PDB file of C-alpha atoms in Angstrom:
ATOM      1  CA  MET A   1       0.000   0.000   0.000  1.00 57.00           C
ATOM      2  CA  SER A   2       1.200   3.497  -0.836  1.00 61.00           C
ATOM      3  CA  ASN A   3       2.189   5.745   2.060  1.00 71.00           C
ATOM      4  CA  ASP A   4      -0.351   8.210   0.662  1.00 77.00           C
ATOM      5  CA  ASN A   5      -3.079   5.909   1.992  1.00 91.00           C
ATOM      6  CA  ILE A   6      -1.884   5.997   5.607  1.00 96.00           C
ATOM      7  CA  TYR A   7      -2.305   8.775   8.154  1.00 98.00           C
ATOM      8  CA  LYS A   8       0.867  10.854   8.519  1.00 97.00           C
ATOM      9  CA  ALA A   9       1.759  11.769  12.085  1.00 98.00           C
ATOM     10  CA  ARG A  10       2.528  15.446  12.600  1.00 98.00           C
ATOM     11  CA  LYS A  11       4.283  15.155  15.967  1.00 98.00           C
ATOM     12  CA  GLN A  12       7.150  12.758  16.471  1.00 98.00           C
ATOM     13  CA  ARG A  13       6.701   9.779  18.753  1.00 98.00           C
ATOM     14  CA  ARG A  14       9.587   7.979  20.394  1.00 98.00           C
ATOM     15  CA  THR A  15       9.661   4.982  22.705  1.00 98.00           C
ATOM     16  CA  ALA A  16      11.432   3.986  25.894  1.00 98.00           C
ATOM     17  CA  GLN A  17      11.703   0.599  27.593  1.00 98.00           C
ATOM     18  CA  HIS A  18      11.427   0.093  31.346  1.00 98.00           C
ATOM     19  CA  PRO A  19      11.556  -3.180  33.308  1.00 97.00           C
ATOM     20  CA  ILE A  20       8.427  -3.045  35.461  1.00 97.00           C
ATOM     21  CA  ARG A  21       7.403  -5.976  37.637  1.00 96.00           C
ATOM     22  CA  GLY A  22       8.667  -8.675  35.308  1.00 93.00           C
ATOM     23  CA  VAL A  23       7.526  -6.998  32.081  1.00 95.00           C
ATOM     24  CA  ASP A  24       9.699  -5.038  29.651  1.00 96.00           C
ATOM     25  CA  TYR A  25       7.315  -2.110  29.351  1.00 98.00           C
ATOM     26  CA  GLN A  26       7.242  -0.091  26.152  1.00 98.00           C
ATOM     27  CA  VAL A  27       6.334   3.543  26.756  1.00 99.00           C
ATOM     28  CA  ASN A  28       5.364   5.940  23.979  1.00 99.00           C
ATOM     29  CA  LEU A  29       6.569   9.507  24.443  1.00 99.00           C
ATOM     30  CA  TRP A  30       5.786  12.835  22.807  1.00 99.00           C
ATOM     31  CA  GLY A  31       7.171  16.283  23.605  1.00 98.00           C
ATOM     32  CA  ASP A  32      10.005  17.447  25.808  1.00 98.00           C
ATOM     33  CA  GLN A  33      10.475  16.250  29.358  1.00 96.00           C
ATOM     34  CA  GLY A  34      10.498  19.849  30.573  1.00 95.00           C
ATOM     35  CA  ASP A  35       6.952  20.448  29.317  1.00 98.00           C
ATOM     36  CA  PRO A  36       3.888  19.828  31.529  1.00 98.00           C
ATOM     37  CA  LEU A  37       3.316  16.092  31.911  1.00 98.00           C
ATOM     38  CA  PHE A  38       0.232  14.002  31.478  1.00 98.00           C
ATOM     39  CA  VAL A  39      -0.024  10.222  31.315  1.00 99.00           C
ATOM     40  CA  PHE A  40      -2.394   8.446  28.920  1.00 99.00           C
ATOM     41  CA  LEU A  41      -3.657   4.909  29.579  1.00 99.00           C
ATOM     42  CA  HIS A  42      -5.168   3.039  26.626  1.00 99.00           C
ATOM     43  CA  GLY A  43      -8.122   0.675  26.511  1.00 98.00           C
ATOM     44  CA  TRP A  44      -8.373  -3.096  26.113  1.00 96.00           C
ATOM     45  CA  GLY A  45      -6.777  -4.379  22.902  1.00 96.00           C
ATOM     46  CA  ASP A  46      -5.332  -0.967  22.091  1.00 98.00           C
ATOM     47  CA  CYS A  47      -1.858   0.502  22.618  1.00 98.00           C
ATOM     48  CA  GLY A  48      -0.366   3.853  23.505  1.00 98.00           C
ATOM     49  CA  ALA A  49       0.759   4.697  19.970  1.00 98.00           C
ATOM     50  CA  THR A  50      -2.790   5.216  18.662  1.00 98.00           C
ATOM     51  CA  PHE A  51      -3.106   8.302  20.881  1.00 99.00           C
ATOM     52  CA  GLN A  52      -1.124   9.921  18.038  1.00 99.00           C
ATOM     53  CA  PHE A  53      -4.332  11.267  16.483  1.00 99.00           C
ATOM     54  CA  VAL A  54      -5.104  13.264  19.637  1.00 99.00           C
ATOM     55  CA  ILE A  55      -1.496  14.327  20.171  1.00 99.00           C
ATOM     56  CA  ASP A  56      -1.437  15.879  16.711  1.00 99.00           C
ATOM     57  CA  GLU A  57      -4.437  18.060  17.607  1.00 99.00           C
ATOM     58  CA  LEU A  58      -3.033  19.466  20.870  1.00 98.00           C
ATOM     59  CA  GLN A  59      -2.223  23.173  20.639  1.00 97.00           C
ATOM     60  CA  LYS A  60       0.095  23.516  23.640  1.00 96.00           C
ATOM     61  CA  ASN A  61       3.396  21.822  24.371  1.00 97.00           C
ATOM     62  CA  TRP A  62       2.963  18.765  26.581  1.00 98.00           C
ATOM     63  CA  PHE A  63       5.164  15.895  27.657  1.00 99.00           C
ATOM     64  CA  VAL A  64       2.925  12.886  27.092  1.00 99.00           C
ATOM     65  CA  VAL A  65       3.696   9.427  28.474  1.00 99.00           C
ATOM     66  CA  ALA A  66       1.546   6.610  27.062  1.00 99.00           C
ATOM     67  CA  PRO A  67       2.560   3.094  28.130  1.00 99.00           C
ATOM     68  CA  ASP A  68       1.554  -0.082  26.372  1.00 98.00           C
ATOM     69  CA  MET A  69      -0.073  -1.915  29.273  1.00 98.00           C
ATOM     70  CA  ARG A  70       1.247  -5.386  30.080  1.00 97.00           C
ATOM     71  CA  GLY A  71       0.409  -7.900  27.369  1.00 95.00           C
ATOM     72  CA  PHE A  72      -0.534  -5.233  24.811  1.00 96.00           C
ATOM     73  CA  GLY A  73       1.491  -3.434  22.148  1.00 97.00           C
ATOM     74  CA  GLY A  74       5.211  -3.563  22.762  1.00 96.00           C
ATOM     75  CA  SER A  75       4.907  -4.614  26.422  1.00 97.00           C
ATOM     76  CA  LYS A  76       5.181  -8.343  25.853  1.00 93.00           C
ATOM     77  CA  ALA A  77       4.069 -10.486  28.754  1.00 89.00           C
ATOM     78  CA  ASP A  78       4.311 -14.264  28.615  1.00 83.00           C
ATOM     79  CA  ALA A  79       1.519 -14.929  31.100  1.00 80.00           C
ATOM     80  CA  ASP A  80      -1.224 -17.534  31.225  1.00 79.00           C
ATOM     81  CA  SER A  81      -3.623 -15.060  32.843  1.00 80.00           C
ATOM     82  CA  PHE A  82      -3.866 -11.359  33.651  1.00 89.00           C
ATOM     83  CA  TRP A  83      -5.132  -9.748  36.854  1.00 91.00           C
ATOM     84  CA  PHE A  84      -6.504  -6.221  36.947  1.00 94.00           C
ATOM     85  CA  PRO A  85      -4.677  -5.098  40.126  1.00 96.00           C
ATOM     86  CA  ASP A  86      -1.384  -5.664  38.297  1.00 96.00           C
ATOM     87  CA  TYR A  87      -2.184  -2.666  36.118  1.00 97.00           C
ATOM     88  CA  LEU A  88      -2.419  -0.451  39.194  1.00 98.00           C
ATOM     89  CA  ALA A  89       0.933  -1.655  40.510  1.00 98.00           C
ATOM     90  CA  ASP A  90       2.489  -1.202  37.061  1.00 98.00           C
ATOM     91  CA  LEU A  91       1.123   2.346  36.873  1.00 99.00           C
ATOM     92  CA  ASP A  92       2.474   3.144  40.327  1.00 99.00           C
ATOM     93  CA  ARG A  93       5.932   1.994  39.281  1.00 98.00           C
ATOM     94  CA  LEU A  94       5.720   3.949  36.014  1.00 98.00           C
ATOM     95  CA  LEU A  95       4.729   7.156  37.796  1.00 99.00           C
ATOM     96  CA  GLY A  96       7.675   6.626  40.109  1.00 98.00           C
ATOM     97  CA  ILE A  97       9.886   6.863  37.035  1.00 98.00           C
ATOM     98  CA  TYR A  98       8.326   9.885  35.352  1.00 99.00           C
ATOM     99  CA  SER A  99       6.918  11.885  38.274  1.00 98.00           C
ATOM    100  CA  PRO A 100       8.258  10.513  41.563  1.00 98.00           C
ATOM    101  CA  ASP A 101       7.573  13.605  43.663  1.00 96.00           C
ATOM    102  CA  THR A 102       4.718  15.431  41.929  1.00 98.00           C
ATOM    103  CA  PRO A 103       1.056  14.401  41.565  1.00 98.00           C
ATOM    104  CA  VAL A 104       0.243  13.601  37.954  1.00 98.00           C
ATOM    105  CA  ARG A 105      -2.451  14.341  35.413  1.00 99.00           C
ATOM    106  CA  LEU A 106      -4.014  11.080  34.225  1.00 99.00           C
ATOM    107  CA  VAL A 107      -6.020  10.582  31.040  1.00 99.00           C
ATOM    108  CA  GLY A 108      -7.540   7.157  30.531  1.00 99.00           C
ATOM    109  CA  HIS A 109      -9.721   5.586  27.878  1.00 98.00           C
ATOM    110  CA  SER A 110     -12.035   2.662  28.676  1.00 97.00           C
ATOM    111  CA  MET A 111      -9.927   0.025  30.482  1.00 97.00           C
ATOM    112  CA  GLY A 112      -7.229   2.651  31.007  1.00 98.00           C
ATOM    113  CA  ALA A 113      -9.739   5.013  32.609  1.00 98.00           C
ATOM    114  CA  ASN A 114     -10.916   2.252  34.926  1.00 98.00           C
ATOM    115  CA  ILE A 115      -7.302   1.623  35.927  1.00 98.00           C
ATOM    116  CA  ALA A 116      -6.780   5.343  36.512  1.00 99.00           C
ATOM    117  CA  GLY A 117      -9.983   5.680  38.532  1.00 98.00           C
ATOM    118  CA  LEU A 118      -9.084   2.858  40.905  1.00 98.00           C
ATOM    119  CA  TYR A 119      -5.543   4.191  41.272  1.00 99.00           C
ATOM    120  CA  ALA A 120      -6.668   7.786  41.863  1.00 99.00           C
ATOM    121  CA  GLY A 121      -9.026   6.621  44.607  1.00 98.00           C
ATOM    122  CA  SER A 122      -6.495   4.297  46.225  1.00 99.00           C
ATOM    123  CA  LEU A 123      -3.619   6.808  46.204  1.00 99.00           C
ATOM    124  CA  PRO A 124      -5.390  10.166  45.846  1.00 98.00           C
ATOM    125  CA  GLU A 125      -2.265  12.098  46.795  1.00 98.00           C
ATOM    126  CA  ARG A 126      -0.564  10.890  43.586  1.00 99.00           C
ATOM    127  CA  VAL A 127      -3.117  12.301  41.106  1.00 99.00           C
ATOM    128  CA  SER A 128      -3.864  15.986  40.499  1.00 98.00           C
ATOM    129  CA  ALA A 129      -6.264  15.653  37.558  1.00 98.00           C
ATOM    130  CA  PHE A 130      -8.172  12.778  35.981  1.00 98.00           C
ATOM    131  CA  ALA A 131      -9.810  12.888  32.561  1.00 98.00           C
ATOM    132  CA  ASN A 132     -12.016   9.811  32.306  1.00 97.00           C
ATOM    133  CA  VAL A 133     -12.826   8.965  28.689  1.00 97.00           C
ATOM    134  CA  GLU A 134     -15.511   6.278  28.568  1.00 95.00           C
ATOM    135  CA  GLY A 135     -14.286   4.424  31.667  1.00 95.00           C
ATOM    136  CA  PHE A 136     -17.392   4.112  33.810  1.00 93.00           C
ATOM    137  CA  GLY A 137     -17.076   0.534  34.994  1.00 92.00           C
ATOM    138  CA  LEU A 138     -19.254  -2.474  34.219  1.00 90.00           C
ATOM    139  CA  LYS A 139     -22.642  -3.592  35.423  1.00 89.00           C
ATOM    140  CA  ASP A 140     -22.512  -5.266  38.797  1.00 91.00           C
ATOM    141  CA  SER A 141     -22.106  -9.034  38.823  1.00 94.00           C
ATOM    142  CA  ASN A 142     -24.412 -11.555  40.456  1.00 96.00           C
ATOM    143  CA  PRO A 143     -22.684 -13.803  43.023  1.00 96.00           C
ATOM    144  CA  ALA A 144     -24.930 -16.657  41.916  1.00 98.00           C
ATOM    145  CA  ASP A 145     -23.079 -16.625  38.590  1.00 97.00           C
ATOM    146  CA  ALA A 146     -19.716 -17.412  40.232  1.00 97.00           C
ATOM    147  CA  PRO A 147     -19.693 -21.191  39.608  1.00 97.00           C
ATOM    148  CA  GLN A 148     -20.363 -20.786  35.902  1.00 97.00           C
ATOM    149  CA  ASN A 149     -17.864 -17.936  35.662  1.00 96.00           C
ATOM    150  CA  TYR A 150     -15.121 -20.012  37.285  1.00 96.00           C
ATOM    151  CA  ARG A 151     -15.996 -22.835  34.904  1.00 96.00           C
ATOM    152  CA  ARG A 152     -15.604 -20.540  31.887  1.00 94.00           C
ATOM    153  CA  TRP A 153     -12.281 -19.311  33.242  1.00 93.00           C
ATOM    154  CA  LEU A 154     -10.972 -22.823  33.914  1.00 94.00           C
ATOM    155  CA  GLU A 155     -12.012 -24.009  30.466  1.00 93.00           C
ATOM    156  CA  GLY A 156     -10.304 -20.985  28.940  1.00 92.00           C
ATOM    157  CA  VAL A 157      -7.072 -21.679  30.811  1.00 91.00           C
ATOM    158  CA  ARG A 158      -7.223 -25.312  29.731  1.00 91.00           C
ATOM    159  CA  GLU A 159      -7.886 -24.555  26.067  1.00 88.00           C
ATOM    160  CA  PRO A 160      -6.964 -20.938  25.351  1.00 85.00           C
ATOM    161  CA  SER A 161      -8.379 -19.268  22.269  1.00 87.00           C
ATOM    162  CA  ALA A 162      -6.410 -17.089  19.870  1.00 91.00           C
ATOM    163  CA  PHE A 163      -6.947 -13.688  18.335  1.00 94.00           C
ATOM    164  CA  SER A 164      -7.930 -13.561  14.681  1.00 95.00           C
ATOM    165  CA  THR A 165      -5.236 -12.988  12.080  1.00 97.00           C
ATOM    166  CA  TYR A 166      -5.607 -11.006   8.870  1.00 98.00           C
ATOM    167  CA  ALA A 167      -4.434 -11.391   5.288  1.00 97.00           C
ATOM    168  CA  ASP A 168      -2.876  -7.927   5.338  1.00 97.00           C
ATOM    169  CA  PHE A 169      -2.908  -4.638   7.226  1.00 97.00           C
ATOM    170  CA  SER A 170      -5.801  -3.365   5.155  1.00 97.00           C
ATOM    171  CA  GLY A 171      -7.867  -6.306   6.379  1.00 98.00           C
ATOM    172  CA  LEU A 172      -7.126  -5.341   9.969  1.00 98.00           C
ATOM    173  CA  ALA A 173      -7.866  -1.691   9.158  1.00 98.00           C
ATOM    174  CA  LYS A 174     -11.294  -2.650   7.852  1.00 98.00           C
ATOM    175  CA  ARG A 175     -11.954  -4.595  11.058  1.00 97.00           C
ATOM    176  CA  ILE A 176     -11.002  -1.540  13.109  1.00 98.00           C
ATOM    177  CA  GLN A 177     -13.313   0.649  11.037  1.00 97.00           C
ATOM    178  CA  LYS A 178     -16.159  -1.801  11.542  1.00 96.00           C
ATOM    179  CA  ASN A 179     -16.029  -1.058  15.274  1.00 94.00           C
ATOM    180  CA  SER A 180     -15.333   2.658  14.710  1.00 96.00           C
ATOM    181  CA  PRO A 181     -17.335   3.547  11.591  1.00 96.00           C
ATOM    182  CA  ARG A 182     -16.637   7.283  11.836  1.00 97.00           C
ATOM    183  CA  MET A 183     -12.888   6.684  11.706  1.00 98.00           C
ATOM    184  CA  THR A 184     -11.199   7.690   8.458  1.00 97.00           C
ATOM    185  CA  ALA A 185      -9.556   5.020   6.325  1.00 97.00           C
ATOM    186  CA  LEU A 186      -6.201   6.799   6.687  1.00 98.00           C
ATOM    187  CA  ARG A 187      -6.364   6.625  10.475  1.00 98.00           C
ATOM    188  CA  ALA A 188      -7.523   3.004  10.389  1.00 98.00           C
ATOM    189  CA  GLU A 189      -4.510   2.032   8.268  1.00 98.00           C
ATOM    190  CA  PHE A 190      -2.234   3.812  10.754  1.00 98.00           C
ATOM    191  CA  ALA A 191      -3.880   2.111  13.741  1.00 98.00           C
ATOM    192  CA  ALA A 192      -3.606  -1.277  12.033  1.00 98.00           C
ATOM    193  CA  ARG A 193       0.162  -0.882  11.928  1.00 98.00           C
ATOM    194  CA  CYS A 194       0.196   0.024  15.617  1.00 98.00           C
ATOM    195  CA  TRP A 195      -1.942  -2.967  16.535  1.00 98.00           C
ATOM    196  CA  GLY A 196      -0.479  -5.583  14.217  1.00 98.00           C
ATOM    197  CA  TYR A 197       2.692  -7.132  12.823  1.00 97.00           C
ATOM    198  CA  ASP A 198       3.416  -9.347   9.823  1.00 96.00           C
ATOM    199  CA  ALA A 199       4.504 -12.918  10.541  1.00 95.00           C
ATOM    200  CA  GLY A 200       4.464 -15.734   8.028  1.00 90.00           C
ATOM    201  CA  GLY A 201       2.428 -13.761   5.531  1.00 94.00           C
ATOM    202  CA  ARG A 202      -0.383 -13.002   8.016  1.00 97.00           C
ATOM    203  CA  VAL A 203      -0.968  -9.975  10.211  1.00 98.00           C
ATOM    204  CA  HIS A 204      -1.133 -10.853  13.912  1.00 97.00           C
ATOM    205  CA  LEU A 205      -2.107  -8.635  16.829  1.00 97.00           C
ATOM    206  CA  HIS A 206       0.383  -7.229  19.337  1.00 96.00           C
ATOM    207  CA  ALA A 207      -1.638  -8.699  22.205  1.00 95.00           C
ATOM    208  CA  ASN A 208      -1.437 -11.764  24.399  1.00 94.00           C
ATOM    209  CA  ALA A 209      -4.518 -13.862  23.634  1.00 91.00           C
ATOM    210  CA  ARG A 210      -4.876 -14.708  27.338  1.00 91.00           C
ATOM    211  CA  HIS A 211      -6.475 -11.276  27.638  1.00 91.00           C
ATOM    212  CA  LYS A 212      -9.533 -12.943  26.101  1.00 90.00           C
ATOM    213  CA  LEU A 213     -10.065 -15.070  29.201  1.00 90.00           C
ATOM    214  CA  PRO A 214     -12.998 -14.065  31.385  1.00 88.00           C
ATOM    215  CA  ASN A 215     -11.895 -12.555  34.659  1.00 90.00           C
ATOM    216  CA  ALA A 216     -11.978 -15.271  37.301  1.00 92.00           C
ATOM    217  CA  VAL A 217     -13.003 -12.677  39.890  1.00 93.00           C
ATOM    218  CA  MET A 218     -16.294 -11.161  38.802  1.00 94.00           C
ATOM    219  CA  TYR A 219     -16.730  -7.401  38.664  1.00 94.00           C
ATOM    220  CA  ARG A 220     -17.902  -5.870  41.937  1.00 95.00           C
ATOM    221  CA  ARG A 221     -19.123  -2.408  41.081  1.00 93.00           C
ATOM    222  CA  GLY A 222     -19.465  -1.332  44.690  1.00 94.00           C
ATOM    223  CA  GLU A 223     -15.705  -1.654  45.163  1.00 96.00           C
ATOM    224  CA  SER A 224     -14.992   0.535  42.138  1.00 96.00           C
ATOM    225  CA  GLU A 225     -17.458   3.159  43.302  1.00 95.00           C
ATOM    226  CA  ALA A 226     -15.875   3.161  46.767  1.00 97.00           C
ATOM    227  CA  CYS A 227     -12.543   3.994  45.123  1.00 98.00           C
ATOM    228  CA  TRP A 228     -14.063   6.678  42.903  1.00 97.00           C
ATOM    229  CA  ARG A 229     -15.542   8.435  45.947  1.00 97.00           C
ATOM    230  CA  GLN A 230     -12.048   8.830  47.435  1.00 98.00           C
ATOM    231  CA  ILE A 231     -10.631  10.719  44.439  1.00 98.00           C
ATOM    232  CA  THR A 232      -9.481  14.235  45.337  1.00 98.00           C
ATOM    233  CA  ALA A 233      -8.175  15.166  41.883  1.00 98.00           C
ATOM    234  CA  LYS A 234     -10.043  17.415  39.494  1.00 97.00           C
ATOM    235  CA  ILE A 235     -12.202  15.163  37.284  1.00 97.00           C
ATOM    236  CA  LEU A 236     -13.652  15.453  33.799  1.00 96.00           C
ATOM    237  CA  LEU A 237     -15.905  12.707  32.439  1.00 94.00           C
ATOM    238  CA  ILE A 238     -15.944  12.495  28.635  1.00 94.00           C
ATOM    239  CA  GLY A 239     -18.351  10.327  26.685  1.00 92.00           C
ATOM    240  CA  GLY A 240     -19.301   9.640  23.104  1.00 92.00           C
ATOM    241  CA  GLY A 241     -22.786  10.672  22.089  1.00 88.00           C
ATOM    242  CA  ASP A 242     -23.353   7.295  20.453  1.00 87.00           C
ATOM    243  CA  SER A 243     -21.438   5.066  22.860  1.00 88.00           C
ATOM    244  CA  GLU A 244     -22.666   1.536  23.324  1.00 80.00           C
ATOM    245  CA  PHE A 245     -20.504   1.251  26.451  1.00 71.00           C
ATOM    246  CA  GLN A 246     -22.431   3.972  28.250  1.00 65.00           C
ATOM    247  CA  ARG A 247     -25.674   2.238  27.361  1.00 64.00           C
ATOM    248  CA  ALA A 248     -24.318  -1.047  28.721  1.00 61.00           C
ATOM    249  CA  VAL A 249     -23.819   0.393  32.210  1.00 60.00           C
ATOM    250  CA  ASP A 250     -26.754   2.840  32.132  1.00 57.00           C
ATOM    251  CA  ALA A 251     -24.322   5.739  32.510  1.00 58.00           C
ATOM    252  CA  ARG A 252     -25.580   8.501  30.249  1.00 57.00           C
ATOM    253  CA  LEU A 253     -23.575  11.630  30.946  1.00 61.00           C
ATOM    254  CA  ASP A 254     -26.244  13.776  29.329  1.00 57.00           C
ATOM    255  CA  SER A 255     -28.726  12.524  31.917  1.00 52.00           C
ATOM    256  CA  GLY A 256     -27.063  14.119  34.908  1.00 52.00           C
ATOM    257  CA  ASN A 257     -24.165  11.711  35.462  1.00 49.00           C
ATOM    258  CA  LEU A 258     -26.454   8.837  36.430  1.00 52.00           C
ATOM    259  CA  ASP A 259     -25.156   7.113  39.549  1.00 63.00           C
ATOM    260  CA  LEU A 260     -21.523   7.914  38.780  1.00 84.00           C
ATOM    261  CA  PRO A 261     -20.034   8.830  42.161  1.00 90.00           C
ATOM    262  CA  PHE A 262     -17.036  10.823  40.958  1.00 93.00           C
ATOM    263  CA  PRO A 263     -16.699  13.779  43.362  1.00 91.00           C
ATOM    264  CA  ASN A 264     -17.266  17.224  41.834  1.00 84.00           C
ATOM    265  CA  ALA A 265     -16.806  15.931  38.306  1.00 92.00           C
ATOM    266  CA  GLY A 266     -17.507  17.938  35.197  1.00 91.00           C
ATOM    267  CA  SER A 267     -18.781  16.137  32.140  1.00 90.00           C
ATOM    268  CA  VAL A 268     -18.955  16.580  28.394  1.00 92.00           C
ATOM    269  CA  ILE A 269     -20.506  14.626  25.553  1.00 92.00           C
ATOM    270  CA  ILE A 270     -18.866  14.580  22.127  1.00 94.00           C
ATOM    271  CA  ASP A 271     -21.658  14.192  19.622  1.00 91.00           C
ATOM    272  CA  ASP A 272     -21.457  11.925  16.592  1.00 90.00           C
ATOM    273  CA  ALA A 273     -18.836   9.689  18.185  1.00 94.00           C
ATOM    274  CA  GLY A 274     -18.909   6.264  19.772  1.00 94.00           C
ATOM    275  CA  HIS A 275     -16.721   4.582  22.354  1.00 95.00           C
ATOM    276  CA  MET A 276     -13.417   5.020  20.481  1.00 97.00           C
ATOM    277  CA  LEU A 277     -13.305   8.797  20.734  1.00 98.00           C
ATOM    278  CA  HIS A 278      -9.589   9.051  19.986  1.00 98.00           C
ATOM    279  CA  PHE A 279     -10.264   7.273  16.676  1.00 98.00           C
ATOM    280  CA  GLU A 280     -13.493   8.976  15.656  1.00 98.00           C
ATOM    281  CA  ALA A 281     -13.230  12.496  17.111  1.00 98.00           C
ATOM    282  CA  PRO A 282      -9.585  13.199  17.987  1.00 98.00           C
ATOM    283  CA  ALA A 283      -9.782  16.961  17.425  1.00 98.00           C
ATOM    284  CA  ALA A 284     -12.800  17.399  19.700  1.00 98.00           C
ATOM    285  CA  LEU A 285     -11.270  15.108  22.318  1.00 98.00           C
ATOM    286  CA  ALA A 286      -7.991  17.042  22.214  1.00 98.00           C
ATOM    287  CA  GLU A 287      -9.837  20.337  22.664  1.00 98.00           C
ATOM    288  CA  HIS A 288     -11.714  19.156  25.749  1.00 98.00           C
ATOM    289  CA  LEU A 289      -8.669  17.455  27.261  1.00 98.00           C
ATOM    290  CA  GLU A 290      -6.462  20.468  26.756  1.00 98.00           C
ATOM    291  CA  SER A 291      -9.022  22.902  28.150  1.00 97.00           C
ATOM    292  CA  PHE A 292      -9.378  20.725  31.255  1.00 98.00           C
ATOM    293  CA  LEU A 293      -5.696  19.963  31.790  1.00 98.00           C
ATOM    294  CA  ALA A 294      -4.623  23.567  31.213  1.00 95.00           C
ATOM    295  CA  LYS A 295      -6.564  24.563  34.339  1.00 94.00           C
ATOM    296  CA  THR A 296      -4.106  22.497  36.391  1.00 91.00           C
ATOM    297  CA  LEU A 297      -0.996  24.329  35.177  1.00 87.00           C
TER     298      LEU A 297
END
């Protein structure tokens, strides 16, 4: 495929590697270390590099740190299962590298926002601002479902499934666009090359397939909400106007922040965008993020 058919980044990205709790973490970096810092945490199946679309729309100079979370992107993890609390411990170690003495600004999308929310409530003194992009938890689980859930987990450990592979990067790009229909073809081709790699004539995903396992410990929403209530950082909740994830947890931001116990949080809806806001509406997302984060300077 011609380079003319792929999104061209306007701001240079570089990477750094850090050994963090048994994983060689890849961290994506933009800007100069002397500029104001914020840390971006990506969602499930994604990686830090696809934040490029938002980075390119920022008007101010920022030092942006966007790790590939363990088992995704360039942070290879040879594990037979993944546990959510590990992400919090990884984040704590990462912040100790990039901002050991100063509370940080956190921006998280989806899974990354859920990580950030738990962390900000557990160690509120370490976070000065939290922009939560579509990370409003899951519906509460039913304890009666535990036996069947453990069964699904055990069967998955016994016979793990694999991620799909693709004939070429364009095939992966089309799959990405299927989930994010407002995303341009140029951006989808760029994201496909962040998500995938060519091996043996097929494009594989930079992700450990054990991430597909159901969580052995079912989601307990009350615990997440208890953490959210302890956050002392400034908070902005950002949602897509056509997000299926908000519908799944009955959390419509345009309905008065339904049952979302984030203290003193502002909220904004970006119309004509779904869950993957950084893919479908990067300019609008950048504008809202920058306006919010600039108030913390």
